[in-house]
Coordinates of C-alpha atoms and ligand atoms in Angstrom, one line a residue:
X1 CA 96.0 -51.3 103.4
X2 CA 94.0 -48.5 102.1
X3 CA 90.9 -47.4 100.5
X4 CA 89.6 -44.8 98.4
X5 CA 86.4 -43.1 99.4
X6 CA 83.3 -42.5 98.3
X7 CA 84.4 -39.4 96.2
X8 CA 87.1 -41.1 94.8
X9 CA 89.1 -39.0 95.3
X10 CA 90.1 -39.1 98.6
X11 CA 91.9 -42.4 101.1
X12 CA 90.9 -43.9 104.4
X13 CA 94.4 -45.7 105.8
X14 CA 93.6 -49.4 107.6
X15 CA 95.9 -51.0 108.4
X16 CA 95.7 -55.1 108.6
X17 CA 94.9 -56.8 112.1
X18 CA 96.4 -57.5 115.3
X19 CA 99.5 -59.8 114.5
X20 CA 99.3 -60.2 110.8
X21 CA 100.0 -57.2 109.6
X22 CA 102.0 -58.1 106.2
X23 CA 105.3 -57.1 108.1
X24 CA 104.6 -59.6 111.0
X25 CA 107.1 -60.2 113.8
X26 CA 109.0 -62.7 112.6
X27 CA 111.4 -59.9 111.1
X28 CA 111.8 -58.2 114.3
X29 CA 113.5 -61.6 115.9
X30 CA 116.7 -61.0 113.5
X31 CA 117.2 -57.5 115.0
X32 CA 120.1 -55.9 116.2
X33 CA 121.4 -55.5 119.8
X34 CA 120.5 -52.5 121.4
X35 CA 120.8 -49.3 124.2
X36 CA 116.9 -49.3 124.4
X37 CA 114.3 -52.3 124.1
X38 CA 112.5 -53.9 121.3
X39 CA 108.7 -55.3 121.7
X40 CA 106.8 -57.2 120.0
X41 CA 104.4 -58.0 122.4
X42 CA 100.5 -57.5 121.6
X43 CA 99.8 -54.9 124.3
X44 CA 102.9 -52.8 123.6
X45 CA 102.0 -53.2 119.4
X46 CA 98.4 -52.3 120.8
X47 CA 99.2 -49.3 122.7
X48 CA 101.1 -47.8 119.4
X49 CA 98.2 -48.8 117.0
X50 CA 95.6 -45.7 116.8
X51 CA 96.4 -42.1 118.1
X52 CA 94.3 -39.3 119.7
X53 CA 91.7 -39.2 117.1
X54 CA 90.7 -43.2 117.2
X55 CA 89.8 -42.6 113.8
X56 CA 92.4 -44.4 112.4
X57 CA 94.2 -47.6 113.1
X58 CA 97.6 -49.9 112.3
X59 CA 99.0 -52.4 114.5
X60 CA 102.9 -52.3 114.2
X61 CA 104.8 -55.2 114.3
X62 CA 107.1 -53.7 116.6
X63 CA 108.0 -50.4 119.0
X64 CA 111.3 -49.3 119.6
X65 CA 112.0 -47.6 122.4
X66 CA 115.3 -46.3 121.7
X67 CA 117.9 -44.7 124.2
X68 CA 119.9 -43.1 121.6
X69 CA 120.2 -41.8 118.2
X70 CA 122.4 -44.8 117.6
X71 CA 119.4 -47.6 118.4
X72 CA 117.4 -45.1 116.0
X73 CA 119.5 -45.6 113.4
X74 CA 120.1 -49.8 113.6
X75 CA 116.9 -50.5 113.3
X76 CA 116.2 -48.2 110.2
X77 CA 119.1 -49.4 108.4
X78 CA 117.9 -53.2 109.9
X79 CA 113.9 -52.4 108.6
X80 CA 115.4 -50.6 105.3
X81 CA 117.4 -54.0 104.4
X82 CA 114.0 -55.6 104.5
X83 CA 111.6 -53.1 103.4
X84 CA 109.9 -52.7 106.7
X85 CA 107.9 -49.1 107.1
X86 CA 109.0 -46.9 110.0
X87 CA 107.0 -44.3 111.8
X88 CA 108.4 -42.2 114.6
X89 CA 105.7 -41.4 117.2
X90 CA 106.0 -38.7 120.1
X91 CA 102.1 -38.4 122.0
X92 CA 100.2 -39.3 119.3
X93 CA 98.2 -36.1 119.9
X94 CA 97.5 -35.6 115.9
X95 CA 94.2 -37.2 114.8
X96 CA 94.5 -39.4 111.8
X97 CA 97.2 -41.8 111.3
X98 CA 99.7 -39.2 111.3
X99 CA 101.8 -41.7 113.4
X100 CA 101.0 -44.9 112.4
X101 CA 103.2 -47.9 110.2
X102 CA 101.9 -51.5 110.3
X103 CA 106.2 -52.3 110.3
X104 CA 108.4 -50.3 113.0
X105 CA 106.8 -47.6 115.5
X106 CA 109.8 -45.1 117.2
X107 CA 108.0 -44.2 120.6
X108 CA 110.5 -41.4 120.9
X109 CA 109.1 -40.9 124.9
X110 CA 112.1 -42.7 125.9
X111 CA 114.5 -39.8 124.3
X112 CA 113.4 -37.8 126.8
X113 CA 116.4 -36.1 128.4
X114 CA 117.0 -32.7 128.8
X115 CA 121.1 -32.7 127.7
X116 CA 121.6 -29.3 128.8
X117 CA 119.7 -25.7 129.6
X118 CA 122.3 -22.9 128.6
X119 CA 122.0 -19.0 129.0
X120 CA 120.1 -19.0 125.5
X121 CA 119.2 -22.3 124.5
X122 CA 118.5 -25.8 125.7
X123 CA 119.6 -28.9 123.8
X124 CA 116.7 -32.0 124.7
X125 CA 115.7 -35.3 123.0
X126 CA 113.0 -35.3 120.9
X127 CA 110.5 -37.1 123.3
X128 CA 110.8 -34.3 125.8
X129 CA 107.6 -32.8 126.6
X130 CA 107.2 -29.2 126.1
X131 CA 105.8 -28.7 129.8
X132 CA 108.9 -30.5 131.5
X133 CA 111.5 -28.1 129.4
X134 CA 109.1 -25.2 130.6
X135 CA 109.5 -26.6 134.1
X136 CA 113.3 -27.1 134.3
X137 CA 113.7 -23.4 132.2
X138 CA 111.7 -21.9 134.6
X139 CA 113.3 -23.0 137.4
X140 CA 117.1 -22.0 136.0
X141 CA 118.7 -18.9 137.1
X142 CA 117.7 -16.6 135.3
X143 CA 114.2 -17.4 134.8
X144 CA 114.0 -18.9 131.0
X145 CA 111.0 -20.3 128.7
X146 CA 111.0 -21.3 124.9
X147 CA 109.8 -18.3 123.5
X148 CA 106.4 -20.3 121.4
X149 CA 104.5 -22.7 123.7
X150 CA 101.4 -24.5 122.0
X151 CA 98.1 -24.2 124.0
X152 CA 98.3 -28.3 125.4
X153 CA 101.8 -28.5 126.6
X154 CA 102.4 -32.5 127.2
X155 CA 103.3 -32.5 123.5
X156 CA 106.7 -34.2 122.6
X157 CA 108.7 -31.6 120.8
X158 CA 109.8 -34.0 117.6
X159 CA 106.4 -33.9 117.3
X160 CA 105.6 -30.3 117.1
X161 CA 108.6 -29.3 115.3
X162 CA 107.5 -31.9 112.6
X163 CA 104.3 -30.2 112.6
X164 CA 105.0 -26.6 112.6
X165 CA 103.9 -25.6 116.5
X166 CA 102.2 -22.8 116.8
X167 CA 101.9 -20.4 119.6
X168 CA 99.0 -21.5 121.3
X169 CA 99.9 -20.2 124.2
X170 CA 102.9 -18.2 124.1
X171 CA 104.9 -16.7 120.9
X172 CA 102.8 -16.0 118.0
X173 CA 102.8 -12.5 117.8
X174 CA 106.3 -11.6 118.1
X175 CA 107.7 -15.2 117.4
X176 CA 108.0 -17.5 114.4
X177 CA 106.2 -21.2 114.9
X178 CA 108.1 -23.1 117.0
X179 CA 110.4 -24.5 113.4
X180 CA 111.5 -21.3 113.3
X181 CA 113.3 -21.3 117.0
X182 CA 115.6 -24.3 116.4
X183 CA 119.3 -23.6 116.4
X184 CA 120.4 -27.0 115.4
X185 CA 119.1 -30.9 114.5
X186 CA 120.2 -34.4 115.6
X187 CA 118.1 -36.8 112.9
X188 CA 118.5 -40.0 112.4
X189 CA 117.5 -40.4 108.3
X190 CA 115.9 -43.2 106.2
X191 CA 118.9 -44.5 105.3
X192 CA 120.1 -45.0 109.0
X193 CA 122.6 -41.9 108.8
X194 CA 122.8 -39.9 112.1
X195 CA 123.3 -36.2 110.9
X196 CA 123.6 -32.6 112.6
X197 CA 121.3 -30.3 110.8
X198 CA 120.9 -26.7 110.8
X199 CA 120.0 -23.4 108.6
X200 CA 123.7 -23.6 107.7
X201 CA 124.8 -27.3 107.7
X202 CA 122.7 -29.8 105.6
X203 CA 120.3 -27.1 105.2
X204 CA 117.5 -29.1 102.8
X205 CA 117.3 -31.9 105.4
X206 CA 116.9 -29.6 108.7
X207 CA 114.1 -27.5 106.2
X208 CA 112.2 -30.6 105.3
X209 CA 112.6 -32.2 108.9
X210 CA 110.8 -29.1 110.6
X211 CA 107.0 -29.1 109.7
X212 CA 108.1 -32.3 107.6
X213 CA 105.8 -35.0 109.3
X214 CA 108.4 -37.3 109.5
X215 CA 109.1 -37.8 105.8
X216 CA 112.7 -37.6 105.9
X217 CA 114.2 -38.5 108.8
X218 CA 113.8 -39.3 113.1
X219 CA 114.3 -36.3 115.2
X220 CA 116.7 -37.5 117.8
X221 CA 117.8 -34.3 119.3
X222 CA 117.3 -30.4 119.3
X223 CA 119.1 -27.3 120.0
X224 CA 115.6 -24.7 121.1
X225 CA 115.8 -21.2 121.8
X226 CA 115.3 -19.6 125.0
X227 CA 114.3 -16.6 126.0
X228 CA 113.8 -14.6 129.8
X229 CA 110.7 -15.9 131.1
X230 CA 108.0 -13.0 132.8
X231 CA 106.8 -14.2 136.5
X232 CA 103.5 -13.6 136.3
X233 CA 100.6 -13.6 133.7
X234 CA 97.9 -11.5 133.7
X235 CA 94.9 -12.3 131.3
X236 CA 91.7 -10.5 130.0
X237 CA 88.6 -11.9 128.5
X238 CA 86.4 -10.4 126.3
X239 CA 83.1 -11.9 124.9
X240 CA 81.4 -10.8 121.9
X241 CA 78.0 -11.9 120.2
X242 CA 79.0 -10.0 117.3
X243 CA 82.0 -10.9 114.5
X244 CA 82.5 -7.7 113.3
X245 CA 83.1 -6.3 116.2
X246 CA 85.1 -9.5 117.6
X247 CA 87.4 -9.2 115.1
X248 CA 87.9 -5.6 115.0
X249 CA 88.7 -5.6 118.8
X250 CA 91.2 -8.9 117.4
X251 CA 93.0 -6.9 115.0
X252 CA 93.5 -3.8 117.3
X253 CA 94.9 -6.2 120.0
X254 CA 97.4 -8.4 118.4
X255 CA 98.7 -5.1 117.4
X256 CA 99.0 -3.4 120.0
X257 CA 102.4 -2.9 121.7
X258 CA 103.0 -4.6 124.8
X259 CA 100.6 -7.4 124.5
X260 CA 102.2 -10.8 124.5
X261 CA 99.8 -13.1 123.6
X262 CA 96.2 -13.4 122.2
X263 CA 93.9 -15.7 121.0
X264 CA 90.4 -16.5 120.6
X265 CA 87.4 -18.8 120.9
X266 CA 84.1 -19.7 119.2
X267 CA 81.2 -21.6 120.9
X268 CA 78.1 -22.8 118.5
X269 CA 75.8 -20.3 117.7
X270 CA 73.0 -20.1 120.6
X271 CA 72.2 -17.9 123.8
X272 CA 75.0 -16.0 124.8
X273 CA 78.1 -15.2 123.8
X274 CA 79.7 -16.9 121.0
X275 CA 83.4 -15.4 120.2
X276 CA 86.0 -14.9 123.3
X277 CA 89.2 -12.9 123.4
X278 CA 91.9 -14.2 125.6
X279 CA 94.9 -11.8 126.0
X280 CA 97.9 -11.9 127.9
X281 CA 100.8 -9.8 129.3
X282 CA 103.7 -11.3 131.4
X283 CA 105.0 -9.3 133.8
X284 CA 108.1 -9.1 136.9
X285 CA 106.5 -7.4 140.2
X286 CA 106.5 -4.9 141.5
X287 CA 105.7 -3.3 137.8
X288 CA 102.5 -4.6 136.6
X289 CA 100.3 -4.1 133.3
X290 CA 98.4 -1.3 132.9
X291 CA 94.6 -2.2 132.5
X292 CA 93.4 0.6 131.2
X293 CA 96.1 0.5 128.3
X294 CA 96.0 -2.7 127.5
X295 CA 91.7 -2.7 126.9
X296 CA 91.5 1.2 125.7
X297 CA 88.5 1.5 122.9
X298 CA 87.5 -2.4 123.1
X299 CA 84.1 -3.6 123.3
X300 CA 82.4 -5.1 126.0
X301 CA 83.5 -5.8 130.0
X302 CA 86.4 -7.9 130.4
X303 CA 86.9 -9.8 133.0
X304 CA 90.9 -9.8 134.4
X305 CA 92.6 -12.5 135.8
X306 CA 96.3 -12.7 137.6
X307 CA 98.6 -16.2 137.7
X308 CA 102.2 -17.4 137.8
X309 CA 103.3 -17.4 134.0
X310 CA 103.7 -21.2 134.8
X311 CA 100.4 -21.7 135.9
X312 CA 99.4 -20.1 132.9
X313 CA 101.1 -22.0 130.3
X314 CA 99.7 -25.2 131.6
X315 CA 95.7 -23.5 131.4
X316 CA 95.0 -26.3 129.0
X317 CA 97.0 -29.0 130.2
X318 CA 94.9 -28.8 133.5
X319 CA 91.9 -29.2 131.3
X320 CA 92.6 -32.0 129.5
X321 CA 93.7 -33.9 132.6
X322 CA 90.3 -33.1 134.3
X323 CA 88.5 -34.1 130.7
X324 CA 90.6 -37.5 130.9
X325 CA 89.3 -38.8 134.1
X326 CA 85.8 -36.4 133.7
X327 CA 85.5 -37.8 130.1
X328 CA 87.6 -40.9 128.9
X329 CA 88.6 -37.9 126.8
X330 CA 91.5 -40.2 125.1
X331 CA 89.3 -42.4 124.1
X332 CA 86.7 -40.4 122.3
X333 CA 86.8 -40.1 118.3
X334 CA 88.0 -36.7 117.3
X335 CA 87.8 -35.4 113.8
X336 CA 89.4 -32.1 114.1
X337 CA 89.2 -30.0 111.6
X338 CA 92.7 -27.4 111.3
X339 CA 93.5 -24.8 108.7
X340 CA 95.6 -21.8 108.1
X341 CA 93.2 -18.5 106.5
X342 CA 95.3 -15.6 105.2
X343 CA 94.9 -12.2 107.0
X344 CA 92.5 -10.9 104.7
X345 CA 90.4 -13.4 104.5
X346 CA 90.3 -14.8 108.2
X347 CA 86.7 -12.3 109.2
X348 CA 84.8 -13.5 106.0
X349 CA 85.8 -17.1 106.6
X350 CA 84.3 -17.0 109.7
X351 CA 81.4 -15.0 109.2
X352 CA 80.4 -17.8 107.0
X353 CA 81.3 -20.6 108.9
X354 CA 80.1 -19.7 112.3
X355 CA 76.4 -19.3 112.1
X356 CA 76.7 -22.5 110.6
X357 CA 78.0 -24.4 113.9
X358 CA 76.7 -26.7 115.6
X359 CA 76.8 -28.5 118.9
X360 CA 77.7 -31.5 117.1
X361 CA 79.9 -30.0 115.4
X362 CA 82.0 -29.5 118.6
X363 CA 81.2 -32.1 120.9
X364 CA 80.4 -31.3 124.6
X365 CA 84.0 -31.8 125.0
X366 CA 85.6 -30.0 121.9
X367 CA 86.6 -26.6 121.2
X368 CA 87.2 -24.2 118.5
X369 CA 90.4 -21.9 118.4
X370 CA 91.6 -18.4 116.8
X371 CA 95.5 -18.2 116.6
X372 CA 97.0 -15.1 115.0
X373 CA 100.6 -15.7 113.8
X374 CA 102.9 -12.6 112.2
X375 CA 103.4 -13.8 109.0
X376 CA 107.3 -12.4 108.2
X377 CA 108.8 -14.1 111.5
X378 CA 107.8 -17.7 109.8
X379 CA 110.8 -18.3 108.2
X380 CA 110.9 -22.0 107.1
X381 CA 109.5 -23.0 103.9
X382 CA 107.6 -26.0 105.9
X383 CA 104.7 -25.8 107.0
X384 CA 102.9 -24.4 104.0
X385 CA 101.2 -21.5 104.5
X386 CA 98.4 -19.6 102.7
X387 CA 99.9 -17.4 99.7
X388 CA 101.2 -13.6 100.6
X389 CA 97.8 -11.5 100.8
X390 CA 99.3 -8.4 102.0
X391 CA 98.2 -8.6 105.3
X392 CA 101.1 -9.1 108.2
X393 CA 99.1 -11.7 109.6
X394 CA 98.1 -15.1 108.9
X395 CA 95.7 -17.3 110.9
X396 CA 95.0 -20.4 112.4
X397 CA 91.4 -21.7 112.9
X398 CA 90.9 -25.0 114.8
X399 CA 87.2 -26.8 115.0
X400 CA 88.4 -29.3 117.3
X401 CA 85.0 -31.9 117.3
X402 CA 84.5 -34.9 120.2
X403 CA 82.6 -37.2 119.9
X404 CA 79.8 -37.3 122.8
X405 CA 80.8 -41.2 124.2
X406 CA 83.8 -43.1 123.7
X407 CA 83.9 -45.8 121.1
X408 CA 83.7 -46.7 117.7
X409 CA 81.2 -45.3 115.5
X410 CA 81.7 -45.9 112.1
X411 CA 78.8 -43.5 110.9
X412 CA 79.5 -40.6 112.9
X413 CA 83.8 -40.8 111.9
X414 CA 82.5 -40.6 108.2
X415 CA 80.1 -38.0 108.4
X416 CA 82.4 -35.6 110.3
X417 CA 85.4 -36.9 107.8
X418 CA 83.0 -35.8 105.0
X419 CA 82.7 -33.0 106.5
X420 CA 86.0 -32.0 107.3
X421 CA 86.7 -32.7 103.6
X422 CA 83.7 -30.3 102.4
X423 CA 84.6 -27.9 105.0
X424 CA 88.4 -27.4 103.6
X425 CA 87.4 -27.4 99.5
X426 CA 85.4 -25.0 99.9
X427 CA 88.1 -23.1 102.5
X428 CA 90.8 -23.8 100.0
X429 CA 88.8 -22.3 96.5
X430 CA 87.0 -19.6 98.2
X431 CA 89.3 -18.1 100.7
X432 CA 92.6 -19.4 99.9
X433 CA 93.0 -21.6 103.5
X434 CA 96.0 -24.6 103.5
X435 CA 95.3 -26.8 105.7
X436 CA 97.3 -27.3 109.1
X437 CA 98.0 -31.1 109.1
X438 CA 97.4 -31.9 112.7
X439 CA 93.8 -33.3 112.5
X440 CA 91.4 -35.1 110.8
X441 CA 91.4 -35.0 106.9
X442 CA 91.3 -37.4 103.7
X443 CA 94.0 -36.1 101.6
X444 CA 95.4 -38.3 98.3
X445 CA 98.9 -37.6 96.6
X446 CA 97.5 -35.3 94.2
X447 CA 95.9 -33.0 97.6
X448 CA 99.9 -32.9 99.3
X449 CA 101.3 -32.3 96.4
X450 CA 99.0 -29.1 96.1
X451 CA 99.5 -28.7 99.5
X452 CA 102.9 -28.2 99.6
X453 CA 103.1 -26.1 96.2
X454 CA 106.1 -24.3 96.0
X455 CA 108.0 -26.2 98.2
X456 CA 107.1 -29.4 97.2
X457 CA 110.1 -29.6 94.5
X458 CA 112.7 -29.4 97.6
X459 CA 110.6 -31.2 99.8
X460 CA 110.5 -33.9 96.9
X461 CA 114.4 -33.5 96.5
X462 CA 114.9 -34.4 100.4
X463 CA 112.6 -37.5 100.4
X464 CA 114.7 -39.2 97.4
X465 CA 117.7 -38.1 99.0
X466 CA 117.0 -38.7 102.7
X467 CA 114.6 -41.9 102.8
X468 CA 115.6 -43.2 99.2
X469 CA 113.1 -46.1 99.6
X470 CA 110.1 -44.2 101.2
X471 CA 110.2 -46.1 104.5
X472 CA 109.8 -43.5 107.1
X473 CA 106.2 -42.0 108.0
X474 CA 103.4 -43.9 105.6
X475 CA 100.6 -42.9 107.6
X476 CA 99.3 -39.8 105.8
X477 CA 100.2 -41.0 102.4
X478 CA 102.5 -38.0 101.0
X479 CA 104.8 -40.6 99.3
X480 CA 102.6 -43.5 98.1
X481 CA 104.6 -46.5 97.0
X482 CA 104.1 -47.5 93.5
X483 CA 102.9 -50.7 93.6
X484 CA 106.0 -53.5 91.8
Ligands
FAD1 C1 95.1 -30.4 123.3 C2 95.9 -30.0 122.1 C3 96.3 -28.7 121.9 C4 97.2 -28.4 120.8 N1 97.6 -27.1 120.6 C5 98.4 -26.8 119.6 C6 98.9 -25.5 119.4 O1 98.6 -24.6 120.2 N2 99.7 -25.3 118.4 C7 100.1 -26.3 117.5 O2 100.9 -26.0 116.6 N3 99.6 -27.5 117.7 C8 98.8 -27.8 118.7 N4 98.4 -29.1 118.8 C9 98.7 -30.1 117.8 C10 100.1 -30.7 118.1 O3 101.1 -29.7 117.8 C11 100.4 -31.8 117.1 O4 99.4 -32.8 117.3 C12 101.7 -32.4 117.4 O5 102.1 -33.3 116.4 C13 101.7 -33.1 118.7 O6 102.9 -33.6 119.1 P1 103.0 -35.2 119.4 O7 104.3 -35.4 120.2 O8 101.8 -35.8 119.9 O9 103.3 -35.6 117.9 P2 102.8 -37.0 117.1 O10 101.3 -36.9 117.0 O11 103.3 -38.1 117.9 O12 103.5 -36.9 115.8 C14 103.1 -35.9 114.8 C15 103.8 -36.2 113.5 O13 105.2 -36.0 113.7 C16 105.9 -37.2 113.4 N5 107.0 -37.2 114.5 C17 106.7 -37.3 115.8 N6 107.9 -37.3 116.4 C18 108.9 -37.2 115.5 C19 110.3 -37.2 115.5 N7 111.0 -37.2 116.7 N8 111.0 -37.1 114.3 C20 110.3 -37.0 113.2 N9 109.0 -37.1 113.1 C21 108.3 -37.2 114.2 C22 104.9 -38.3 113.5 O14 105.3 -39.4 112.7 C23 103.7 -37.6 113.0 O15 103.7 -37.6 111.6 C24 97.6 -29.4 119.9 C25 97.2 -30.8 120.2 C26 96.4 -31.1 121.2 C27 96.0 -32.5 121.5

């Protein structure tokens, strides 16, 4: 099922194929009645068995599609009694195997109602997309949003919350990730127990649930923050050939008072400009942002663009849908490289990386992303983060490669895995950089456990308590089972 690689010290997960898969289906015949269905049929096994990156693959020997937290929990007590793997799965939209178990997949999609939207919060299953809450909060009276939005919005949000969710859009700069604006938990654990979790009630399980990858339990439900919503957006882009000067028009922006929102992009070194600020304010007519405020002492000639906050949060969303049909963009291999730099080092970092950058190390279709987060709103001990550097910020940089056709291509998935692997070591020793497991990147035990550091004792603590048998979530190998 798995292999090291050439370094020996790293894993590639495969998974066996189509239909006999050391789980089978036979199993999955004995299973329990149920709100929601149960398929074991090849094309609905085959439409669970890779995930955005197509770098990895595992055909399940089943997909539930549950209706309630109650179906959840049946068939993990049913796959626990016979030492079946489970993996919940919301979009898919992480890169390598995060998602995948060659026993049970949970395509949480079919949790997707929104239960209720209150004055201050909304309580939705876990396979509601992001941009359909934004939708219905938007629309409510008053006008509401979750206060962090990630940049690509058709996200499910078990899926962010298990992965942090940064504010790639929204939040960020006066937020928490998105783990740290949940009130309350429904999760369904590896024993089959349906609990409420929050900061005050089962507190390890609701900490190593959020930014947990789904080691210790299924997400079922959750009780988000909301906040007023501003009507309209306005945005200003700056370009810069310089990083110096990039990042010191970066730093004087993200703290600058009434700026809501900022990030950045890099294009591979060439004619032109190569770094990109993107800041934003939201705003209720008839006031408006003043311009001249908002860009006083920055480099360069911005260019200033007004929207509906709506049409602003789903900027990216409205890309990838044009690179879908444009590109077969779900099909291309992506090896995307993610990491958290601390404050201090964030400049240096990419001063050495950039000039570096190539094409193909983009893609014609990828992109690489700047996020700054403020440090002392992430309160959860999950994800990990890079140690305290004494600088209020921490940062996210994503080098988020395509491939140039669709298609398998062994050679080119191992060079850019290498790659990925040599990009992070050196990230990790010389700069201090943890990575941000949403992409593409050979880890063994030994690398989580490092990972996780401090927090790995609790984290630890949680899996032995919650999923006693180390059935849920095998994909990225946190919890290797020992072979009998
Ligand atoms: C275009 C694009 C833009 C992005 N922008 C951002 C951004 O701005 N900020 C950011 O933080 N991230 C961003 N991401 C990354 C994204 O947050 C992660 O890939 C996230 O996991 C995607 O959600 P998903 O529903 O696809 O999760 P999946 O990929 O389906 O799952 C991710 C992990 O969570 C587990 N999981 C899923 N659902 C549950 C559940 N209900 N209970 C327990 N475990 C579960 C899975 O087993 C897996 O380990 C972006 C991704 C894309 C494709």
């Amino acid at each position: 099922m798995t292999r090291s690689g050439s370094d020996g010290n790293t894993e590639v997960r495969e998974f066996g194929p189509a239909g006999e898969t050391t789980h089978g289906r036979a199993p999955f015949a004995l299973a329990p009645a149920l709100e929601g269905e149960l398929l074991v049929d090849e094309g609905s096994r085959q439409g669970c068995a890779t995930d955005l990156g197509n770098l990895a693959t595992g055909m399940p020997g089943a997909v539930l599609r549950p209706r309630s937290a109650r179906d959840v929990a049946a068939m993990i007590r049913f796959c626990r009694d016979r030492g079946i793997t489970v993996s919940a799965r919301g979009r898919a939209s992480t890169t390598f195997g995060q998602t995948l178990s060659e026993g049970l997949i949970i395509d949480t999609r079919s949790l997707d109602r929104i239960h209720s939207i209150g004055p201050s919060t909304a309580e939705v299953g876990a396979g509601v997309r992001w941009k359909d809450l934004i939708a219905v909060a938007f629309g409510s009276s008053p006008r509401l949003t979750p206060p962090v939005i990630t940049g690509y919005t058709s996200l499910s949000v078990g899926g962010t919350l298990s992965v942090g969710g940064v504010g790639g859009l929204a939040g960020a700069l006066h937020t928490g990730l998105q783990g740290d604006h949940v009130r309350e938990l429904e999760v369904v654990t590896g024993t089959g127990e349906i609990e409420r979790c929050s900061a005050t009630r089962k507190r390890d399980l609701f900490e190593a649930v959020l930014g947990g990858l789904g080691q210790c339990g299924v997400i079922t439900k959750a009780v988000l923050d909301l906040v007023p919503a501003p009507e309209r957006a306005r945005t200003y882009l700056v370009d810069y050939t310089d990083n110096a000067t990039f990042f010191r028009d970066l730093r004087t922006l993200i703290e600058r008072p009434g700026i809501d929102h900022v990030y950045a992009t890099l294009q591979a070194p060439g004619a032109g400009a190569t770094h990109r600020l993107n800041a934003t304010v939201g705003y209720d007519p008839p006031g408006h942002p003043r311009d001249e405020v908002v860009l006083d002492g920055l480099s360069g000639t911005p260019a200033v663009g007004d929207t509906s906050y709506l049409d602003h949060l789903f900027t990216l969303d409205r890309l990838v849908e044009y690179l879908r049909g444009a590109a077969d963009w779900d099909h291309l291999a992506k090896p995307w490289y993610d990491v958290w730099l601390p404050g201090t080092a964030m400049e240096d970092y990419v001063a050495e990386i950039h000039p570096a950058l190539t094409e193909r190390d983009l893609g014609p279709y990828g992109i690489s992303l700047i996020y700054a987060q403020r440090r002392d709103l992430c309160t959860r001990p999950l994800p990990p983060r890079p140690a305290p550097d004494g600088s209020p910020w921490v940062y996210i940089l994503d080098i988020n490669t395509t491939a140039v056709v669709p298609g398998p291509d062994p050679g080119y998935a191992e060079e850019m895995l290498d790659r990925n692997r040599r990009w992070f070591t050196r990230a990790r020793d010389r700069y201090g950089a943890v990575l941000y497991p949403i992409g593409s990147m050979r880890f063994a035990e030994q690398d989580w456990r490092t990972h996780f550091g401090a927090a790995w004792p609790a984290f630890q603590a949680a899996k032995s308590r919650y999923d006693p048998d180390g059935l849920l979530t095998p994909g990225l190998g946190i919890f290797p089972k020992t072979p009998a």
